Amino acid sequence: MIQKDVIIIGGGAAGFFAAINIAEKNPDLKVAILERGKEGLTKVKVSGGGRCNVTHAEFIPSELIQNYPRGQKELRGPFHQFMTGDTIEWFEKRGVPLKIEEDGRMFPVSNSSQTIIDCFLSEADQHGVEVLYNHSVKAIENQGGIFQIETSQCQFLSKKVLIATGSNPKIWQLLENLGHTVSAPVPSLFTFNIEDERLKNIPGVVAQDVEVNVLNSNLCSEGPLLITHWGLSAPSILKLSAFGALEFAKRDYKFQIEINFIKQSFEDSFNTLKVRKQDLAKKTVFKSTQFDLPKRLWHKLVLASSIKEETRWADLNKEQLESLSGQLTQAIFNVNGKSTFKEEFVTAGGVNLKEVNFKTFESKYIKNLYFAGEVLNIDAVTGGFNFQNAWTGAYIAAQNISK
């Protein structure tokens, strides 16, 4: 039986961040991380295409929380304690400067997630954190205020435990055995599978600013739209997938969306097209792209409006003008299934937020049991927000554990 002061279950972003902050604040504590894999920080490694999207340049808590479909209300207070600016400062103090990209995402200046991993491993080493790999947790018992943890290799005793295992059904099961309730996990960040002539053979085309509405729901979003080999992606779709995660799961990922490619009303676009009919009379509609749309997308929408490639503006009738206006502002697509977005598999689901004290990230049911990161029913849109939740929860839990 190995005795520790603090055991952290899960060697990912939240686990390492918590361990380092605990050991730094209270060097007398014996801190160990139990990681089931043969290496830790695997999600950090693949995040942001291997560059690690550390956080997002949003510095107002009330604005930052808007990016969390689940956890919005609960994170408001914690973000006043530790948020983006604190994250930037934490890494810079340890020799890892971050930079802001145009879309607000923040990465290490090195452009490599290895920089973040090396920083964590060296800090853990420096502060005497023991990292134990290939330790899959089999059981957690609370015996009179002491935690007994059985792994695939041995048993541990500890006064304090922090769970930072992300979306791990086995650990959720163990937490349910301890009396917590867990919301069933459903995928949260995903792209939409759509088979449609209008999207065929034009993968890689991006419409810069569109509006997407999910029919028969209150779900809508705006932003860039990317056409892929299998359907649609990019921020406008990923945001919908996060905020609509539970709804889409209920619908078995079969639903309809309406896209406004130019963010104008049907009437305004119709009137603009009528003016173009006069101004561009002798030119072909197919070849004179309008509304700053990508050329290949314009071609598809023109053909979908029953307008032939050789048709000139002057020859358009009212029906064709209306049809083109409809394709531009009210195009309906049938979604049939989803695909994982890159390696950024995120799930909605986890420990019920009502059972956690968000001033400390401690369980309301079990003293000295803490949580950080995605093990809780908190998830975010893409762009560094899931990591910010991990840093914030881990930091606040660490402050309290180290007392």
mmCIF file of N, CA, C and O in Angstrom, residues 119-202:
data_model
loop_
_atom_site.group_PDB
_atom_site.id
_atom_site.type_symbol
_atom_site.label_atom_id
_atom_site.label_comp_id
_atom_site.label_asym_id
_atom_site.label_seq_id
_atom_site.Cartn_x
_atom_site.Cartn_y
_atom_site.Cartn_z
ATOM 1 N N CYS A 119 7.271 21.698 -20.985
ATOM 2 C CA CYS A 119 7.107 22.609 -19.843
ATOM 3 C C CYS A 119 6.480 21.847 -18.672
ATOM 4 O O CYS A 119 6.977 21.893 -17.542
ATOM 5 N N PHE A 120 5.399 21.118 -18.926
ATOM 6 C CA PHE A 120 4.711 20.376 -17.863
ATOM 7 C C PHE A 120 5.612 19.300 -17.251
ATOM 8 O O PHE A 120 5.676 19.148 -16.036
ATOM 9 N N LEU A 121 6.298 18.533 -18.110
ATOM 10 C CA LEU A 121 7.137 17.442 -17.605
ATOM 11 C C LEU A 121 8.286 17.996 -16.759
ATOM 12 O O LEU A 121 8.612 17.458 -15.704
ATOM 13 N N SER A 122 8.863 19.113 -17.213
ATOM 14 C CA SER A 122 9.995 19.666 -16.472
ATOM 15 C C SER A 122 9.527 20.299 -15.157
ATOM 16 O O SER A 122 10.167 20.142 -14.131
ATOM 17 N N GLU A 123 8.355 20.968 -15.165
ATOM 18 C CA GLU A 123 7.809 21.566 -13.929
ATOM 19 C C GLU A 123 7.441 20.469 -12.922
ATOM 20 O O GLU A 123 7.692 20.604 -11.721
ATOM 21 N N ALA A 124 6.831 19.396 -13.424
ATOM 22 C CA ALA A 124 6.438 18.292 -12.543
ATOM 23 C C ALA A 124 7.685 17.686 -11.894
ATOM 24 O O ALA A 124 7.723 17.419 -10.687
ATOM 25 N N ASP A 125 8.700 17.505 -12.700
ATOM 26 C CA ASP A 125 9.957 16.935 -12.220
ATOM 27 C C ASP A 125 10.606 17.838 -11.171
ATOM 28 O O ASP A 125 10.994 17.397 -10.088
ATOM 29 N N GLN A 126 10.666 19.120 -11.510
ATOM 30 C CA GLN A 126 11.283 20.121 -10.640
ATOM 31 C C GLN A 126 10.601 20.198 -9.267
ATOM 32 O O GLN A 126 11.251 20.416 -8.251
ATOM 33 N N HIS A 127 9.270 20.025 -9.261
ATOM 34 C CA HIS A 127 8.529 20.156 -8.003
ATOM 35 C C HIS A 127 8.237 18.812 -7.337
ATOM 36 O O HIS A 127 7.422 18.719 -6.423
ATOM 37 N N GLY A 128 8.903 17.764 -7.834
ATOM 38 C CA GLY A 128 8.820 16.469 -7.162
ATOM 39 C C GLY A 128 7.497 15.736 -7.322
ATOM 40 O O GLY A 128 7.140 14.897 -6.497
ATOM 41 N N VAL A 129 6.769 16.054 -8.410
ATOM 42 C CA VAL A 129 5.521 15.316 -8.672
ATOM 43 C C VAL A 129 5.890 13.962 -9.282
ATOM 44 O O VAL A 129 6.644 13.894 -10.247
ATOM 45 N N GLU A 130 5.353 12.900 -8.701
ATOM 46 C CA GLU A 130 5.624 11.566 -9.244
ATOM 47 C C GLU A 130 4.572 11.259 -10.304
ATOM 48 O O GLU A 130 3.374 11.357 -10.038
ATOM 49 N N VAL A 131 5.010 10.928 -11.504
ATOM 50 C CA VAL A 131 4.061 10.589 -12.574
ATOM 51 C C VAL A 131 4.165 9.095 -12.852
ATOM 52 O O VAL A 131 5.221 8.595 -13.243
ATOM 53 N N LEU A 132 3.072 8.380 -12.601
ATOM 54 C CA LEU A 132 3.074 6.920 -12.744
ATOM 55 C C LEU A 132 2.219 6.512 -13.938
ATOM 56 O O LEU A 132 1.005 6.715 -13.949
ATOM 57 N N TYR A 133 2.873 5.964 -14.964
ATOM 58 C CA TYR A 133 2.171 5.559 -16.181
ATOM 59 C C TYR A 133 1.711 4.102 -16.078
ATOM 60 O O TYR A 133 2.140 3.356 -15.210
ATOM 61 N N ASN A 134 0.820 3.719 -16.990
ATOM 62 C CA ASN A 134 0.253 2.360 -17.024
ATOM 63 C C ASN A 134 -0.441 1.980 -15.709
ATOM 64 O O ASN A 134 -0.408 0.838 -15.290
ATOM 65 N N HIS A 135 -1.025 2.974 -15.058
ATOM 66 C CA HIS A 135 -1.798 2.728 -13.839
ATOM 67 C C HIS A 135 -3.273 3.002 -14.131
ATOM 68 O O HIS A 135 -3.740 4.119 -14.009
ATOM 69 N N SER A 136 -3.964 1.974 -14.545
ATOM 70 C CA SER A 136 -5.393 2.107 -14.827
ATOM 71 C C SER A 136 -6.158 1.926 -13.510
ATOM 72 O O SER A 136 -5.988 0.914 -12.834
ATOM 73 N N VAL A 137 -6.981 2.913 -13.141
ATOM 74 C CA VAL A 137 -7.688 2.858 -11.857
ATOM 75 C C VAL A 137 -8.867 1.896 -11.930
ATOM 76 O O VAL A 137 -9.718 1.991 -12.812
ATOM 77 N N LYS A 138 -8.881 0.932 -10.991
ATOM 78 C CA LYS A 138 -9.922 -0.105 -10.971
ATOM 79 C C LYS A 138 -11.000 0.189 -9.923
ATOM 80 O O LYS A 138 -12.150 -0.201 -10.086
ATOM 81 N N ALA A 139 -10.592 0.812 -8.813
ATOM 82 C CA ALA A 139 -11.555 1.067 -7.728
ATOM 83 C C ALA A 139 -11.134 2.280 -6.917
ATOM 84 O O ALA A 139 -9.934 2.547 -6.769
ATOM 85 N N ILE A 140 -12.132 3.031 -6.449
ATOM 86 C CA ILE A 140 -11.894 4.154 -5.535
ATOM 87 C C ILE A 140 -12.842 3.969 -4.361
ATOM 88 O O ILE A 140 -14.057 3.889 -4.551
ATOM 89 N N GLU A 141 -12.276 3.871 -3.163
ATOM 90 C CA GLU A 141 -13.131 3.754 -1.977
ATOM 91 C C GLU A 141 -12.771 4.833 -0.984
ATOM 92 O O GLU A 141 -11.612 5.244 -0.874
ATOM 93 N N ASN A 142 -13.781 5.307 -0.276
ATOM 94 C CA ASN A 142 -13.551 6.338 0.732
ATOM 95 C C ASN A 142 -13.773 5.710 2.101
ATOM 96 O O ASN A 142 -14.897 5.465 2.510
ATOM 97 N N GLN A 143 -12.671 5.406 2.795
ATOM 98 C CA GLN A 143 -12.754 4.729 4.100
ATOM 99 C C GLN A 143 -12.474 5.729 5.212
ATOM 100 O O GLN A 143 -11.309 6.060 5.455
ATOM 101 N N GLY A 144 -13.533 6.227 5.818
ATOM 102 C CA GLY A 144 -13.381 7.160 6.942
ATOM 103 C C GLY A 144 -12.486 8.342 6.635
ATOM 104 O O GLY A 144 -11.606 8.700 7.418
ATOM 105 N N GLY A 145 -12.701 8.932 5.451
ATOM 106 C CA GLY A 145 -11.948 10.145 5.104
ATOM 107 C C GLY A 145 -10.604 9.874 4.453
ATOM 108 O O GLY A 145 -9.875 10.798 4.106
ATOM 109 N N ILE A 146 -10.258 8.599 4.285
ATOM 110 C CA ILE A 146 -9.026 8.259 3.549
ATOM 111 C C ILE A 146 -9.446 7.528 2.273
ATOM 112 O O ILE A 146 -10.277 6.626 2.298
ATOM 113 N N PHE A 147 -8.856 7.940 1.158
ATOM 114 C CA PHE A 147 -9.193 7.303 -0.117
ATOM 115 C C PHE A 147 -8.269 6.120 -0.373
ATOM 116 O O PHE A 147 -7.052 6.228 -0.218
ATOM 117 N N GLN A 148 -8.894 5.028 -0.757
ATOM 118 C CA GLN A 148 -8.137 3.838 -1.136
ATOM 119 C C GLN A 148 -8.329 3.669 -2.643
ATOM 120 O O GLN A 148 -9.462 3.544 -3.118
ATOM 121 N N ILE A 149 -7.226 3.673 -3.362
ATOM 122 C CA ILE A 149 -7.310 3.598 -4.824
ATOM 123 C C ILE A 149 -6.550 2.373 -5.312
ATOM 124 O O ILE A 149 -5.369 2.188 -4.998
ATOM 125 N N GLU A 150 -7.270 1.556 -6.052
ATOM 126 C CA GLU A 150 -6.640 0.347 -6.591
ATOM 127 C C GLU A 150 -6.407 0.556 -8.087
ATOM 128 O O GLU A 150 -7.318 0.931 -8.824
ATOM 129 N N THR A 151 -5.166 0.341 -8.515
ATOM 130 C CA THR A 151 -4.875 0.446 -9.948
ATOM 131 C C THR A 151 -4.510 -0.937 -10.488
ATOM 132 O O THR A 151 -4.450 -1.911 -9.739
ATOM 133 N N SER A 152 -4.223 -0.994 -11.776
ATOM 134 C CA SER A 152 -3.845 -2.257 -12.410
ATOM 135 C C SER A 152 -2.521 -2.776 -11.854
ATOM 136 O O SER A 152 -2.157 -3.921 -12.074
ATOM 137 N N GLN A 153 -1.789 -1.917 -11.117
ATOM 138 C CA GLN A 153 -0.472 -2.338 -10.616
ATOM 139 C C GLN A 153 -0.366 -2.462 -9.100
ATOM 140 O O GLN A 153 0.366 -3.305 -8.605
ATOM 141 N N CYS A 154 -1.051 -1.569 -8.356
ATOM 142 C CA CYS A 154 -0.946 -1.636 -6.901
ATOM 143 C C CYS A 154 -2.038 -0.810 -6.238
ATOM 144 O O CYS A 154 -2.958 -0.340 -6.908
ATOM 145 N N GLN A 155 -1.914 -0.601 -4.918
ATOM 146 C CA GLN A 155 -2.919 0.167 -4.179
ATOM 147 C C GLN A 155 -2.295 1.400 -3.549
ATOM 148 O O GLN A 155 -1.136 1.380 -3.125
ATOM 149 N N PHE A 156 -3.094 2.456 -3.490
ATOM 150 C CA PHE A 156 -2.629 3.714 -2.910
ATOM 151 C C PHE A 156 -3.592 4.174 -1.827
ATOM 152 O O PHE A 156 -4.798 3.923 -1.915
ATOM 153 N N LEU A 157 -3.041 4.898 -0.862
ATOM 154 C CA LEU A 157 -3.865 5.600 0.127
ATOM 155 C C LEU A 157 -3.563 7.080 -0.001
ATOM 156 O O LEU A 157 -2.410 7.473 -0.216
ATOM 157 N N SER A 158 -4.616 7.898 0.127
ATOM 158 C CA SER A 158 -4.404 9.342 0.030
ATOM 159 C C SER A 158 -5.521 10.090 0.736
ATOM 160 O O SER A 158 -6.671 9.643 0.746
ATOM 161 N N LYS A 159 -5.145 11.249 1.318
ATOM 162 C CA LYS A 159 -6.168 12.061 2.000
ATOM 163 C C LYS A 159 -6.990 12.845 0.993
ATOM 164 O O LYS A 159 -8.153 13.141 1.213
ATOM 165 N N LYS A 160 -6.344 13.239 -0.103
ATOM 166 C CA LYS A 160 -7.041 14.071 -1.088
ATOM 167 C C LYS A 160 -6.885 13.477 -2.484
ATOM 168 O O LYS A 160 -5.810 12.980 -2.842
ATOM 169 N N VAL A 161 -7.961 13.577 -3.245
ATOM 170 C CA VAL A 161 -7.946 13.030 -4.614
ATOM 171 C C VAL A 161 -8.551 14.051 -5.569
ATOM 172 O O VAL A 161 -9.574 14.670 -5.263
ATOM 173 N N LEU A 162 -7.879 14.223 -6.713
ATOM 174 C CA LEU A 162 -8.454 15.060 -7.776
ATOM 175 C C LEU A 162 -8.664 14.178 -9.006
ATOM 176 O O LEU A 162 -7.748 13.464 -9.427
ATOM 177 N N ILE A 163 -9.872 14.217 -9.538
ATOM 178 C CA ILE A 163 -10.189 13.426 -10.735
ATOM 179 C C ILE A 163 -10.106 14.338 -11.959
ATOM 180 O O ILE A 163 -10.823 15.327 -12.049
ATOM 181 N N ALA A 164 -9.205 13.988 -12.887
ATOM 182 C CA ALA A 164 -9.021 14.781 -14.105
ATOM 183 C C ALA A 164 -8.885 13.837 -15.288
ATOM 184 O O ALA A 164 -7.920 13.890 -16.047
ATOM 185 N N THR A 165 -9.880 12.953 -15.411
ATOM 186 C CA THR A 165 -9.773 11.864 -16.402
ATOM 187 C C THR A 165 -10.500 12.153 -17.710
ATOM 188 O O THR A 165 -10.605 11.268 -18.557
ATOM 189 N N GLY A 166 -11.026 13.383 -17.857
ATOM 190 C CA GLY A 166 -11.748 13.681 -19.090
ATOM 191 C C GLY A 166 -12.986 12.808 -19.223
ATOM 192 O O GLY A 166 -13.585 12.405 -18.228
ATOM 193 N N SER A 167 -13.337 12.495 -20.458
ATOM 194 C CA SER A 167 -14.548 11.700 -20.710
ATOM 195 C C SER A 167 -14.218 10.221 -20.628
ATOM 196 O O SER A 167 -13.988 9.566 -21.639
ATOM 197 N N ASN A 168 -14.161 9.706 -19.413
ATOM 198 C CA ASN A 168 -13.784 8.309 -19.216
ATOM 199 C C ASN A 168 -14.922 7.559 -18.536
ATOM 200 O O ASN A 168 -15.134 7.685 -17.332
ATOM 201 N N PRO A 169 -15.687 6.774 -19.308
ATOM 202 C CA PRO A 169 -16.866 6.085 -18.764
ATOM 203 C C PRO A 169 -16.567 5.214 -17.545
ATOM 204 O O PRO A 169 -17.379 5.115 -16.633
ATOM 205 N N LYS A 170 -15.368 4.582 -17.502
ATOM 206 C CA LYS A 170 -15.027 3.706 -16.367
ATOM 207 C C LYS A 170 -14.934 4.519 -15.080
ATOM 208 O O LYS A 170 -15.395 4.098 -14.019
ATOM 209 N N ILE A 171 -14.320 5.685 -15.177
ATOM 210 C CA ILE A 171 -14.177 6.539 -13.980
ATOM 211 C C ILE A 171 -15.547 7.097 -13.588
ATOM 212 O O ILE A 171 -15.878 7.180 -12.396
ATOM 213 N N TRP A 172 -16.337 7.471 -14.576
ATOM 214 C CA TRP A 172 -17.695 7.949 -14.268
ATOM 215 C C TRP A 172 -18.465 6.887 -13.481
ATOM 216 O O TRP A 172 -19.178 7.191 -12.540
ATOM 217 N N GLN A 173 -18.282 5.633 -13.877
ATOM 218 C CA GLN A 173 -18.946 4.526 -13.184
ATOM 219 C C GLN A 173 -18.497 4.456 -11.718
ATOM 220 O O GLN A 173 -19.303 4.299 -10.807
ATOM 221 N N LEU A 174 -17.182 4.607 -11.499
ATOM 222 C CA LEU A 174 -16.649 4.581 -10.124
ATOM 223 C C LEU A 174 -17.205 5.748 -9.305
ATOM 224 O O LEU A 174 -17.472 5.613 -8.113
ATOM 225 N N LEU A 175 -17.380 6.908 -9.963
ATOM 226 C CA LEU A 175 -17.928 8.081 -9.259
ATOM 227 C C LEU A 175 -19.402 7.870 -8.929
ATOM 228 O O LEU A 175 -19.881 8.309 -7.881
ATOM 229 N N GLU A 176 -20.107 7.179 -9.806
ATOM 230 C CA GLU A 176 -21.512 6.847 -9.521
ATOM 231 C C GLU A 176 -21.593 5.898 -8.320
ATOM 232 O O GLU A 176 -22.463 6.049 -7.471
ATOM 233 N N ASN A 177 -20.636 4.993 -8.244
ATOM 234 C CA ASN A 177 -20.589 4.085 -7.084
ATOM 235 C C ASN A 177 -20.377 4.854 -5.782
ATOM 236 O O ASN A 177 -20.808 4.422 -4.718
ATOM 237 N N LEU A 178 -19.699 6.006 -5.885
ATOM 238 C CA LEU A 178 -19.452 6.841 -4.699
ATOM 239 C C LEU A 178 -20.631 7.767 -4.391
ATOM 240 O O LEU A 178 -20.604 8.506 -3.423
ATOM 241 N N GLY A 179 -21.654 7.725 -5.270
ATOM 242 C CA GLY A 179 -22.852 8.519 -4.982
ATOM 243 C C GLY A 179 -23.072 9.734 -5.865
ATOM 244 O O GLY A 179 -24.026 10.490 -5.688
ATOM 245 N N HIS A 180 -22.178 9.959 -6.835
ATOM 246 C CA HIS A 180 -22.377 11.081 -7.756
ATOM 247 C C HIS A 180 -23.284 10.654 -8.913
ATOM 248 O O HIS A 180 -23.383 9.477 -9.231
ATOM 249 N N THR A 181 -23.943 11.636 -9.540
ATOM 250 C CA THR A 181 -24.704 11.314 -10.754
ATOM 251 C C THR A 181 -23.946 11.861 -11.965
ATOM 252 O O THR A 181 -23.281 12.900 -11.880
ATOM 253 N N VAL A 182 -24.063 11.134 -13.051
ATOM 254 C CA VAL A 182 -23.316 11.485 -14.263
ATOM 255 C C VAL A 182 -24.287 11.606 -15.428
ATOM 256 O O VAL A 182 -25.116 10.719 -15.639
ATOM 257 N N SER A 183 -24.197 12.711 -16.167
ATOM 258 C CA SER A 183 -25.022 12.863 -17.378
ATOM 259 C C SER A 183 -24.398 12.013 -18.479
ATOM 260 O O SER A 183 -23.184 12.086 -18.705
ATOM 261 N N ALA A 184 -25.233 11.231 -19.148
ATOM 262 C CA ALA A 184 -24.726 10.335 -20.198
ATOM 263 C C ALA A 184 -24.002 11.140 -21.267
ATOM 264 O O ALA A 184 -24.475 12.189 -21.690
ATOM 265 N N PRO A 185 -22.839 10.656 -21.694
ATOM 266 C CA PRO A 185 -22.068 11.415 -22.680
ATOM 267 C C PRO A 185 -22.629 11.335 -24.094
ATOM 268 O O PRO A 185 -23.080 10.273 -24.521
ATOM 269 N N VAL A 186 -22.621 12.463 -24.793
ATOM 270 C CA VAL A 186 -22.917 12.479 -26.235
ATOM 271 C C VAL A 186 -21.834 13.319 -26.914
ATOM 272 O O VAL A 186 -21.279 14.221 -26.292
ATOM 273 N N PRO A 187 -21.507 13.029 -28.176
ATOM 274 C CA PRO A 187 -20.479 13.815 -28.865
ATOM 275 C C PRO A 187 -20.871 15.286 -28.928
ATOM 276 O O PRO A 187 -22.045 15.617 -29.033
ATOM 277 N N SER A 188 -19.849 16.162 -28.850
ATOM 278 C CA SER A 188 -20.155 17.586 -28.844
ATOM 279 C C SER A 188 -19.547 18.356 -30.015
ATOM 280 O O SER A 188 -20.195 19.211 -30.575
ATOM 281 N N LEU A 189 -18.325 18.087 -30.398
ATOM 282 C CA LEU A 189 -17.747 18.824 -31.542
ATOM 283 C C LEU A 189 -17.682 17.891 -32.742
ATOM 284 O O LEU A 189 -16.895 16.955 -32.758
ATOM 285 N N PHE A 190 -18.512 18.161 -33.735
ATOM 286 C CA PHE A 190 -18.482 17.285 -34.915
ATOM 287 C C PHE A 190 -18.925 18.055 -36.154
ATOM 288 O O PHE A 190 -19.507 19.128 -36.075
ATOM 289 N N THR A 191 -18.607 17.480 -37.307
ATOM 290 C CA THR A 191 -18.995 18.092 -38.577
ATOM 291 C C THR A 191 -20.243 17.373 -39.098
ATOM 292 O O THR A 191 -20.563 16.282 -38.636
ATOM 293 N N PHE A 192 -20.944 18.002 -40.033
ATOM 294 C CA PHE A 192 -22.211 17.456 -40.534
ATOM 295 C C PHE A 192 -21.988 16.687 -41.835
ATOM 296 O O PHE A 192 -21.342 17.189 -42.754
ATOM 297 N N ASN A 193 -22.533 15.477 -41.900
ATOM 298 C CA ASN A 193 -22.478 14.692 -43.143
ATOM 299 C C ASN A 193 -23.681 15.064 -44.018
ATOM 300 O O ASN A 193 -24.830 14.942 -43.581
ATOM 301 N N ILE A 194 -23.410 15.510 -45.229
ATOM 302 C CA ILE A 194 -24.482 15.933 -46.140
ATOM 303 C C ILE A 194 -24.142 15.472 -47.551
ATOM 304 O O ILE A 194 -23.044 15.751 -48.049
ATOM 305 N N GLU A 195 -25.065 14.768 -48.171
ATOM 306 C CA GLU A 195 -24.903 14.397 -49.590
ATOM 307 C C GLU A 195 -25.770 15.344 -50.379
ATOM 308 O O GLU A 195 -26.997 15.321 -50.242
ATOM 309 N N ASP A 196 -25.167 16.202 -51.184
ATOM 310 C CA ASP A 196 -25.962 17.187 -51.908
ATOM 311 C C ASP A 196 -25.184 17.654 -53.133
ATOM 312 O O ASP A 196 -23.990 17.944 -53.041
ATOM 313 N N GLU A 197 -25.866 17.713 -54.253
ATOM 314 C CA GLU A 197 -25.247 18.114 -55.522
ATOM 315 C C GLU A 197 -24.529 19.462 -55.380
ATOM 316 O O GLU A 197 -23.482 19.694 -55.986
ATOM 317 N N ARG A 198 -25.104 20.361 -54.578
ATOM 318 C CA ARG A 198 -24.538 21.717 -54.437
ATOM 319 C C ARG A 198 -23.171 21.710 -53.744
ATOM 320 O O ARG A 198 -22.430 22.695 -53.806
ATOM 321 N N LEU A 199 -22.855 20.608 -53.040
ATOM 322 C CA LEU A 199 -21.572 20.551 -52.322
ATOM 323 C C LEU A 199 -20.582 19.610 -52.989
ATOM 324 O O LEU A 199 -19.424 19.537 -52.598
ATOM 325 N N LYS A 200 -21.052 18.902 -54.018
ATOM 326 C CA LYS A 200 -20.217 17.878 -54.655
ATOM 327 C C LYS A 200 -19.034 18.492 -55.397
ATOM 328 O O LYS A 200 -19.175 19.486 -56.097
ATOM 329 N N ASN A 201 -17.885 17.841 -55.232
ATOM 330 C CA ASN A 201 -16.662 18.200 -55.976
ATOM 331 C C ASN A 201 -16.132 19.604 -55.705
ATOM 332 O O ASN A 201 -15.383 20.147 -56.510
ATOM 333 N N ILE A 202 -16.549 20.221 -54.590
ATOM 334 C CA ILE A 202 -15.919 21.519 -54.279
ATOM 335 C C ILE A 202 -15.373 21.549 -52.832
ATOM 336 O O ILE A 202 -15.502 22.543 -52.137
#
